[in-house]
């Protein structure tokens, strides 16, 4: 039973179940009126803006992916990278778990290049770069700008400093008394070296940093747009820390296509900031819808490639057309005439034959 509970399939279903429970509790406590009101406020101009923001974030994310793939010595052209990233975003938004699109992107790219292991590494490092940028910027924002976390951070800051010093002491003690390098240790050092080359090298580091910052700014802009659509009149300085909290919650693997923790954390953050938990739920719902709209070009890519593969399969499976009977029959007759041995025609008595005698055929 413990082995089954620890399997990947069960963990995926548990995450989906947790996301459904979170959404159910929010709708039970806050009602569906705020949910529907947020959806009714979305207009055509908002959808166009969401598509534009999604284009910017997807292009820069694909650029970051191409940089990391190049550091691992696998080929990834920029155009196919943008199309594959759009497809992965749509699958992440449409399927439970929120990561199946990235898994599909990693495996397909690795198969196309003949090295699935490096394809998976490229996607993992690319996603890790985005999360590191979110954690770094989020820590600065939450600890310097007015937010619900700032008041609590003042009370837990001494404990956090002591915990960090203790962890540093443990790491130093382990490094001083470490045994001979094991196979797992060598694999870990290899992975860290590849991460340093892909994310922090002189050739890739600036591009990875710029792309990560632009992508994070696009996500925050999408959140501010959702807040304006949902009717939140707070300033951008107040909304940015709340957006960071929502983005951090989206990284939890307890969601249904991204829905679940984002709505819960956003409702709590808006309530703690004095903006109303119901308004926070509406903002999170509008943000989820706009994110789904921004990923819709991925559906076009998915359908186009499915149709191309289906057409290529039908062309390869169709039999070759048979030739017409006329030319083929004539060719066979001419070939038979050439291969048939020439026989001496019977001569009339008293008339000499025009053909010389053949001793082999006459038996002489």
CSV table of C-alpha atoms in Angstrom, one decimal:
chain,number,residue,atom,x,y,z
A,1,UNK,CA,0.0,0.0,0.0
A,2,UNK,CA,2.8,2.4,0.8
A,3,UNK,CA,4.5,1.6,-2.5
A,4,UNK,CA,1.3,2.4,-4.4
A,5,UNK,CA,0.8,5.6,-2.5
A,6,UNK,CA,4.3,6.7,-3.4
A,7,UNK,CA,3.9,6.0,-7.1
A,8,UNK,CA,3.8,8.8,-9.6
A,9,UNK,CA,0.3,8.1,-10.8
A,10,UNK,CA,-1.1,8.3,-7.3
A,11,UNK,CA,0.8,11.5,-6.6
A,12,UNK,CA,-0.7,13.0,-9.8
A,13,UNK,CA,-4.2,12.0,-8.8
A,14,UNK,CA,-3.7,13.3,-5.2
A,15,UNK,CA,-2.5,16.7,-6.6
A,16,UNK,CA,-5.6,16.9,-8.8
A,17,UNK,CA,-7.9,15.9,-5.9
A,18,UNK,CA,-6.3,18.6,-3.7
A,19,UNK,CA,-6.8,21.2,-6.4
A,20,UNK,CA,-10.5,20.2,-6.7
A,21,UNK,CA,-10.9,20.4,-2.9
A,22,UNK,CA,-9.4,23.9,-2.8
A,23,UNK,CA,-11.7,25.2,-5.5
A,24,UNK,CA,-14.7,23.5,-3.9
A,25,UNK,CA,-14.0,25.1,-0.5
A,26,UNK,CA,-13.5,28.5,-2.0
A,27,UNK,CA,-16.8,28.4,-4.0
A,28,UNK,CA,-18.6,27.1,-0.9
A,29,UNK,CA,-17.3,29.9,1.3
A,30,UNK,CA,-17.3,32.8,-1.1
A,31,UNK,CA,-20.1,31.7,-3.5
A,32,UNK,CA,-20.2,31.5,-7.3
A,33,UNK,CA,-21.4,35.1,-7.8
A,34,UNK,CA,-17.8,36.5,-7.7
A,35,UNK,CA,-16.6,33.8,-10.0
A,36,UNK,CA,-19.3,34.6,-12.6
A,37,UNK,CA,-18.9,38.3,-12.2
A,38,UNK,CA,-15.2,38.1,-13.0
A,39,UNK,CA,-15.9,36.1,-16.2
A,40,UNK,CA,-18.6,38.6,-17.4
A,41,UNK,CA,-16.1,41.4,-17.2
A,42,UNK,CA,-13.7,39.9,-19.8
A,43,UNK,CA,-14.1,41.7,-23.1
A,44,UNK,CA,-12.5,41.5,-26.5
A,45,UNK,CA,-9.8,44.2,-25.7
A,46,UNK,CA,-8.8,42.2,-22.7
A,47,UNK,CA,-8.4,39.0,-24.7
A,48,UNK,CA,-6.2,40.8,-27.3
A,49,UNK,CA,-4.0,42.2,-24.5
A,50,UNK,CA,-3.7,38.7,-23.0
A,51,UNK,CA,-2.6,37.3,-26.4
A,52,UNK,CA,0.0,40.1,-26.7
A,53,UNK,CA,1.4,39.5,-23.3
A,54,UNK,CA,1.4,35.8,-23.9
A,55,UNK,CA,3.3,36.2,-27.2
A,56,UNK,CA,6.1,38.2,-25.4
A,57,UNK,CA,6.4,35.7,-22.5
A,58,UNK,CA,6.4,32.7,-24.8
A,59,UNK,CA,9.0,34.1,-27.2
A,60,UNK,CA,11.4,34.9,-24.4
A,61,UNK,CA,10.8,31.6,-22.7
A,62,UNK,CA,11.5,29.8,-26.0
A,63,UNK,CA,14.7,31.8,-26.3
A,64,UNK,CA,15.8,30.8,-22.9
A,65,UNK,CA,15.1,27.1,-23.7
A,66,UNK,CA,17.1,27.4,-26.9
A,67,UNK,CA,20.1,28.9,-25.0
A,68,UNK,CA,20.0,26.1,-22.4
A,69,UNK,CA,19.7,23.4,-25.2
A,70,UNK,CA,22.7,24.9,-27.0
A,71,UNK,CA,24.8,24.6,-23.8
A,72,UNK,CA,23.9,20.9,-23.7
A,73,UNK,CA,25.0,20.5,-27.3
A,74,UNK,CA,21.6,19.7,-28.8
A,75,UNK,CA,20.1,21.5,-31.7
A,76,UNK,CA,17.0,23.6,-31.2
A,77,UNK,CA,16.0,26.2,-33.8
A,78,UNK,CA,14.2,29.3,-32.5
A,79,UNK,CA,11.1,28.9,-34.7
A,80,UNK,CA,10.3,25.3,-33.7
A,81,UNK,CA,11.1,26.2,-30.1
A,82,UNK,CA,8.4,28.9,-30.0
A,83,UNK,CA,5.9,26.5,-31.5
A,84,UNK,CA,6.7,23.7,-29.1
A,85,UNK,CA,6.6,26.1,-26.2
A,86,UNK,CA,3.1,27.3,-27.2
A,87,UNK,CA,2.0,23.7,-27.4
A,88,UNK,CA,3.4,22.9,-24.0
A,89,UNK,CA,1.7,25.9,-22.4
A,90,UNK,CA,-1.7,24.8,-23.8
A,91,UNK,CA,-1.2,21.2,-22.6
A,92,UNK,CA,-0.2,22.5,-19.2
A,93,UNK,CA,-3.4,24.6,-19.0
A,94,UNK,CA,-5.7,22.0,-20.4
A,95,UNK,CA,-4.5,18.8,-18.6
A,96,UNK,CA,-4.3,18.1,-14.8
A,97,UNK,CA,-1.1,18.5,-13.0
A,98,UNK,CA,0.1,21.6,-14.9
A,99,UNK,CA,3.4,20.0,-16.1
A,100,UNK,CA,2.3,17.4,-18.7
A,101,UNK,CA,3.0,19.9,-21.5
A,102,UNK,CA,6.6,20.3,-20.3
A,103,UNK,CA,7.0,16.6,-20.1
A,104,UNK,CA,5.7,16.2,-23.7
A,105,UNK,CA,8.0,19.0,-24.8
A,106,UNK,CA,11.1,17.4,-23.2
A,107,UNK,CA,10.5,13.9,-24.6
A,108,UNK,CA,9.6,15.0,-28.1
A,109,UNK,CA,12.6,17.3,-28.4
A,110,UNK,CA,14.9,14.5,-27.1
A,111,UNK,CA,13.5,12.0,-29.5
A,112,UNK,CA,13.9,14.3,-32.4
A,113,UNK,CA,17.5,14.9,-31.6
A,114,UNK,CA,18.2,11.2,-30.7
A,115,UNK,CA,19.0,11.9,-27.0
A,116,UNK,CA,16.0,11.9,-24.6
A,117,UNK,CA,18.2,12.4,-21.6
A,118,UNK,CA,19.6,15.7,-22.8
A,119,UNK,CA,16.2,16.8,-24.0
A,120,UNK,CA,14.7,16.3,-20.5
A,121,UNK,CA,17.7,18.1,-19.0
A,122,UNK,CA,17.2,21.1,-21.2
A,123,UNK,CA,13.6,21.5,-20.2
A,124,UNK,CA,14.3,20.9,-16.5
A,125,UNK,CA,17.1,23.6,-16.5
A,126,UNK,CA,15.0,26.0,-18.4
A,127,UNK,CA,12.1,25.7,-16.0
A,128,UNK,CA,14.5,25.9,-13.0
A,129,UNK,CA,15.8,29.2,-14.4
A,130,UNK,CA,12.3,30.6,-14.3
A,131,UNK,CA,11.7,29.4,-10.8
A,132,UNK,CA,15.0,30.7,-9.5
A,133,UNK,CA,14.2,34.1,-11.0
A,134,UNK,CA,10.8,34.0,-9.4
A,135,UNK,CA,12.2,33.1,-6.0
A,136,UNK,CA,14.9,35.8,-6.1
A,137,UNK,CA,12.7,38.6,-7.3
A,138,UNK,CA,9.8,37.4,-5.1
A,139,UNK,CA,12.0,37.5,-2.0
A,140,UNK,CA,13.1,41.0,-2.7
A,141,UNK,CA,9.6,42.2,-3.5
A,142,UNK,CA,7.9,40.6,-0.5
A,143,UNK,CA,10.5,41.8,2.0
A,144,UNK,CA,10.8,45.4,0.8
A,145,UNK,CA,7.3,46.3,-0.5
A,146,UNK,CA,4.2,46.5,1.7
A,147,UNK,CA,2.5,43.1,1.7
A,148,UNK,CA,0.8,40.6,4.0
A,149,UNK,CA,4.1,38.7,4.1
A,150,UNK,CA,6.2,41.6,5.3
A,151,UNK,CA,4.5,41.9,8.7
A,152,UNK,CA,4.9,38.2,9.3
A,153,UNK,CA,8.5,38.2,8.1
A,154,UNK,CA,9.5,40.6,10.8
A,155,UNK,CA,8.6,38.1,13.5
A,156,UNK,CA,10.1,35.0,11.8
A,157,UNK,CA,13.3,36.8,10.5
A,158,UNK,CA,15.5,35.9,13.5
A,159,UNK,CA,14.4,32.2,13.4
A,160,UNK,CA,15.1,32.2,9.6
A,161,UNK,CA,18.6,33.6,10.1
A,162,UNK,CA,19.4,31.0,12.8
A,163,UNK,CA,18.0,28.2,10.6
A,164,UNK,CA,20.2,29.4,7.6
A,165,UNK,CA,23.3,29.5,9.8
A,166,UNK,CA,22.6,26.0,11.2
A,167,UNK,CA,22.1,24.7,7.6
A,168,UNK,CA,25.4,26.3,6.5
A,169,UNK,CA,27.3,24.8,9.5
A,170,UNK,CA,25.9,21.3,8.6
A,171,UNK,CA,27.0,21.7,4.9
A,172,UNK,CA,30.5,22.8,5.9
A,173,UNK,CA,30.8,19.8,8.3
A,174,UNK,CA,29.7,17.4,5.7
A,175,UNK,CA,32.2,18.8,3.1
A,176,UNK,CA,35.1,18.6,5.6
A,177,UNK,CA,34.3,14.9,6.5
A,178,UNK,CA,33.1,13.6,3.2
A,179,UNK,CA,34.3,10.2,2.1
A,180,UNK,CA,35.5,9.2,-1.4
A,181,UNK,CA,33.2,10.4,-4.1
A,182,UNK,CA,30.4,7.9,-4.8
A,183,UNK,CA,28.6,7.2,-8.1
A,184,UNK,CA,25.6,9.4,-6.9
A,185,UNK,CA,28.0,12.2,-5.9
A,186,UNK,CA,29.7,12.1,-9.3
A,187,UNK,CA,26.3,12.3,-11.0
A,188,UNK,CA,25.3,15.2,-8.8
A,189,UNK,CA,28.5,17.1,-9.6
A,190,UNK,CA,28.0,16.4,-13.3
A,191,UNK,CA,24.4,17.8,-13.1
A,192,UNK,CA,25.6,20.9,-11.2
A,193,UNK,CA,28.3,21.5,-13.8
A,194,UNK,CA,25.8,21.3,-16.6
A,195,UNK,CA,23.5,23.7,-14.7
A,196,UNK,CA,26.3,26.1,-14.2
A,197,UNK,CA,27.2,25.9,-17.9
A,198,UNK,CA,23.7,26.3,-19.1
A,199,UNK,CA,22.5,29.0,-16.8
A,200,UNK,CA,25.5,30.9,-15.4
A,201,UNK,CA,28.2,30.7,-18.1
A,202,UNK,CA,29.5,33.9,-19.7
A,203,UNK,CA,27.8,32.9,-23.0
A,204,UNK,CA,24.4,32.0,-21.7
A,205,UNK,CA,24.1,33.9,-18.4
A,206,UNK,CA,23.1,37.3,-19.7
A,207,UNK,CA,20.5,35.9,-22.0
A,208,UNK,CA,19.0,33.6,-19.4
A,209,UNK,CA,18.8,36.5,-16.9
A,210,UNK,CA,17.2,38.9,-19.4
A,211,UNK,CA,14.7,36.4,-20.6
A,212,UNK,CA,13.7,35.3,-17.1
A,213,UNK,CA,13.2,38.9,-16.0
A,214,UNK,CA,11.0,39.7,-19.1
A,215,UNK,CA,8.9,36.5,-18.6
A,216,UNK,CA,8.4,37.3,-14.9
A,217,UNK,CA,7.4,40.9,-15.8
A,218,UNK,CA,4.9,39.6,-18.3
A,219,UNK,CA,3.3,37.3,-15.7
A,220,UNK,CA,3.0,40.3,-13.3
A,221,UNK,CA,1.5,42.4,-16.1
A,222,UNK,CA,-1.1,39.7,-16.8
A,223,UNK,CA,-2.0,39.7,-13.1
A,224,UNK,CA,-2.4,43.4,-12.9
A,225,UNK,CA,-4.6,43.3,-16.1
A,226,UNK,CA,-6.7,40.6,-14.4
A,227,UNK,CA,-7.0,42.8,-11.3
A,228,UNK,CA,-8.2,45.7,-13.3
A,229,UNK,CA,-10.7,43.6,-15.2
A,230,UNK,CA,-12.1,42.2,-11.9
A,231,UNK,CA,-12.6,45.7,-10.5
A,232,UNK,CA,-9.6,45.9,-8.1
A,233,UNK,CA,-8.8,49.6,-7.7
A,234,UNK,CA,-5.5,49.1,-5.8
A,235,UNK,CA,-2.3,50.6,-7.1
A,236,UNK,CA,0.3,48.6,-9.0
A,237,UNK,CA,2.7,48.8,-6.0
A,238,UNK,CA,0.0,47.0,-3.9
A,239,UNK,CA,-0.8,44.5,-6.5
A,240,UNK,CA,2.8,43.4,-7.4
A,241,UNK,CA,3.5,41.6,-4.0
A,242,UNK,CA,0.1,39.9,-4.3
A,243,UNK,CA,1.0,38.8,-7.9
A,244,UNK,CA,4.2,37.3,-6.6
A,245,UNK,CA,2.4,35.3,-4.0
A,246,UNK,CA,0.0,34.0,-6.7
A,247,UNK,CA,2.8,33.0,-9.0
A,248,UNK,CA,4.6,31.2,-6.1
A,249,UNK,CA,1.4,29.3,-5.4
A,250,UNK,CA,1.1,28.2,-9.0
A,251,UNK,CA,4.3,26.3,-8.7
A,252,UNK,CA,2.7,23.9,-6.2
A,253,UNK,CA,1.9,20.5,-7.8
A,254,UNK,CA,-1.6,20.5,-6.3
A,255,UNK,CA,-3.7,22.0,-9.1
A,256,UNK,CA,-6.0,21.2,-11.9
A,257,UNK,CA,-4.4,22.8,-15.0
A,258,UNK,CA,-3.1,25.5,-12.7
A,259,UNK,CA,-6.3,26.0,-10.8
A,260,UNK,CA,-6.4,25.5,-7.0
A,261,UNK,CA,-3.6,26.9,-4.9
A,262,UNK,CA,-3.5,30.1,-7.0
A,263,UNK,CA,-7.1,30.9,-6.2
A,264,UNK,CA,-6.7,30.1,-2.5
A,265,UNK,CA,-3.5,32.1,-2.0
A,266,UNK,CA,-4.9,35.1,-4.0
A,267,UNK,CA,-8.1,35.1,-2.0
A,268,UNK,CA,-6.1,35.0,1.3
A,269,UNK,CA,-3.7,37.7,0.2
A,270,UNK,CA,-6.4,40.1,-1.0
A,271,UNK,CA,-8.3,39.6,2.3
A,272,UNK,CA,-5.1,40.2,4.4
A,273,UNK,CA,-4.4,43.3,2.3
A,274,UNK,CA,-7.9,44.7,3.0
A,275,UNK,CA,-9.1,44.3,-0.6
A,276,UNK,CA,-11.6,41.5,0.0
A,277,UNK,CA,-11.2,37.7,-0.3
A,278,UNK,CA,-14.0,37.6,-2.9
A,279,UNK,CA,-12.2,40.2,-5.0
A,280,UNK,CA,-9.1,38.1,-4.8
A,281,UNK,CA,-10.9,35.0,-6.0
A,282,UNK,CA,-12.3,37.0,-9.0
A,283,UNK,CA,-8.8,38.2,-9.9
A,284,UNK,CA,-7.4,34.7,-9.8
A,285,UNK,CA,-10.3,33.4,-11.9
A,286,UNK,CA,-9.8,36.1,-14.5
A,287,UNK,CA,-6.0,35.5,-14.5
A,288,UNK,CA,-6.6,31.8,-15.1
A,289,UNK,CA,-8.9,32.5,-18.1
A,290,UNK,CA,-6.5,35.0,-19.6
A,291,UNK,CA,-3.6,32.6,-19.2
A,292,UNK,CA,-5.6,29.9,-21.0
A,293,UNK,CA,-6.5,32.4,-23.8
A,294,UNK,CA,-2.8,33.4,-24.1
A,295,UNK,CA,-1.9,29.7,-24.7
A,296,UNK,CA,-4.5,29.1,-27.4
A,297,UNK,CA,-2.0,29.4,-30.2
A,298,UNK,CA,-0.6,26.2,-28.8
A,299,UNK,CA,-3.9,24.5,-29.8
A,300,UNK,CA,-3.4,25.6,-33.4
A,301,UNK,CA,0.2,24.2,-33.3
A,302,UNK,CA,-1.1,20.9,-31.9
A,303,UNK,CA,-3.9,20.5,-34.5
A,304,UNK,CA,-1.6,21.5,-37.4
A,305,UNK,CA,1.1,19.0,-36.4
A,306,UNK,CA,-1.5,16.3,-35.8
A,307,UNK,CA,-3.0,16.9,-39.3
A,308,UNK,CA,0.5,16.9,-40.9
A,309,UNK,CA,1.3,13.6,-39.2
A,310,UNK,CA,-2.0,12.1,-40.2
A,311,UNK,CA,-1.5,13.2,-43.8
A,312,UNK,CA,2.0,11.9,-44.0
A,313,UNK,CA,0.9,8.5,-42.6
A,314,UNK,CA,-1.9,8.2,-45.1
A,315,UNK,CA,0.4,9.0,-48.0
A,316,UNK,CA,2.9,6.4,-46.9
A,317,UNK,CA,0.2,3.7,-46.4
A,318,UNK,CA,-1.5,4.3,-49.8
A,319,UNK,CA,-0.5,1.7,-52.5
A,320,UNK,CA,1.3,2.7,-55.7
A,321,UNK,CA,-0.9,3.2,-58.8
A,322,UNK,CA,-0.9,0.2,-61.2
A,323,UNK,CA,0.3,0.9,-64.8
A,324,UNK,CA,-2.1,0.8,-67.6
A,325,UNK,CA,-2.4,-2.5,-69.6
A,326,UNK,CA,-1.5,-1.0,-73.0
A,327,UNK,CA,2.2,-0.1,-72.7
A,328,UNK,CA,2.9,-2.9,-70.2
A,329,UNK,CA,1.4,-5.5,-72.6
A,330,UNK,CA,3.4,-4.1,-75.6
A,331,UNK,CA,6.6,-4.2,-73.6
A,332,UNK,CA,6.0,-7.8,-72.6
A,333,UNK,CA,5.4,-8.8,-76.2
A,334,UNK,CA,8.5,-7.1,-77.4
A,335,UNK,CA,10.6,-8.7,-74.7
A,336,UNK,CA,9.2,-12.1,-75.5
A,337,UNK,CA,10.0,-11.6,-79.2
A,338,UNK,CA,13.6,-10.8,-78.4
A,339,UNK,CA,14.1,-13.7,-76.1
A,340,UNK,CA,12.5,-16.3,-78.4
A,341,UNK,CA,15.1,-18.3,-80.4
A,342,UNK,CA,14.8,-17.9,-84.1
A,343,UNK,CA,13.8,-21.1,-86.0
A,344,UNK,CA,14.5,-22.0,-89.6
A,345,UNK,CA,11.3,-21.8,-91.7
A,346,UNK,CA,10.5,-25.0,-93.7
A,347,UNK,CA,11.7,-24.7,-97.3
A,348,UNK,CA,9.8,-25.8,-100.3
A,349,UNK,CA,11.2,-28.7,-102.4
A,350,UNK,CA,13.6,-27.5,-104.9
A,351,UNK,CA,13.9,-24.0,-103.4
A,352,UNK,CA,17.0,-23.3,-101.4
A,353,UNK,CA,16.5,-22.0,-97.9
A,354,UNK,CA,17.6,-18.3,-97.4
A,355,UNK,CA,18.9,-19.2,-93.9
A,356,UNK,CA,22.2,-21.2,-93.4
A,357,UNK,CA,21.8,-24.6,-91.8
A,358,UNK,CA,22.2,-24.9,-88.0
A,359,UNK,CA,24.1,-28.1,-87.2
A,360,UNK,CA,23.2,-27.9,-83.5
A,361,UNK,CA,19.5,-27.9,-84.2
A,362,UNK,CA,19.6,-30.4,-87.0
A,363,UNK,CA,21.6,-32.8,-85.0
A,364,UNK,CA,24.4,-32.9,-87.5
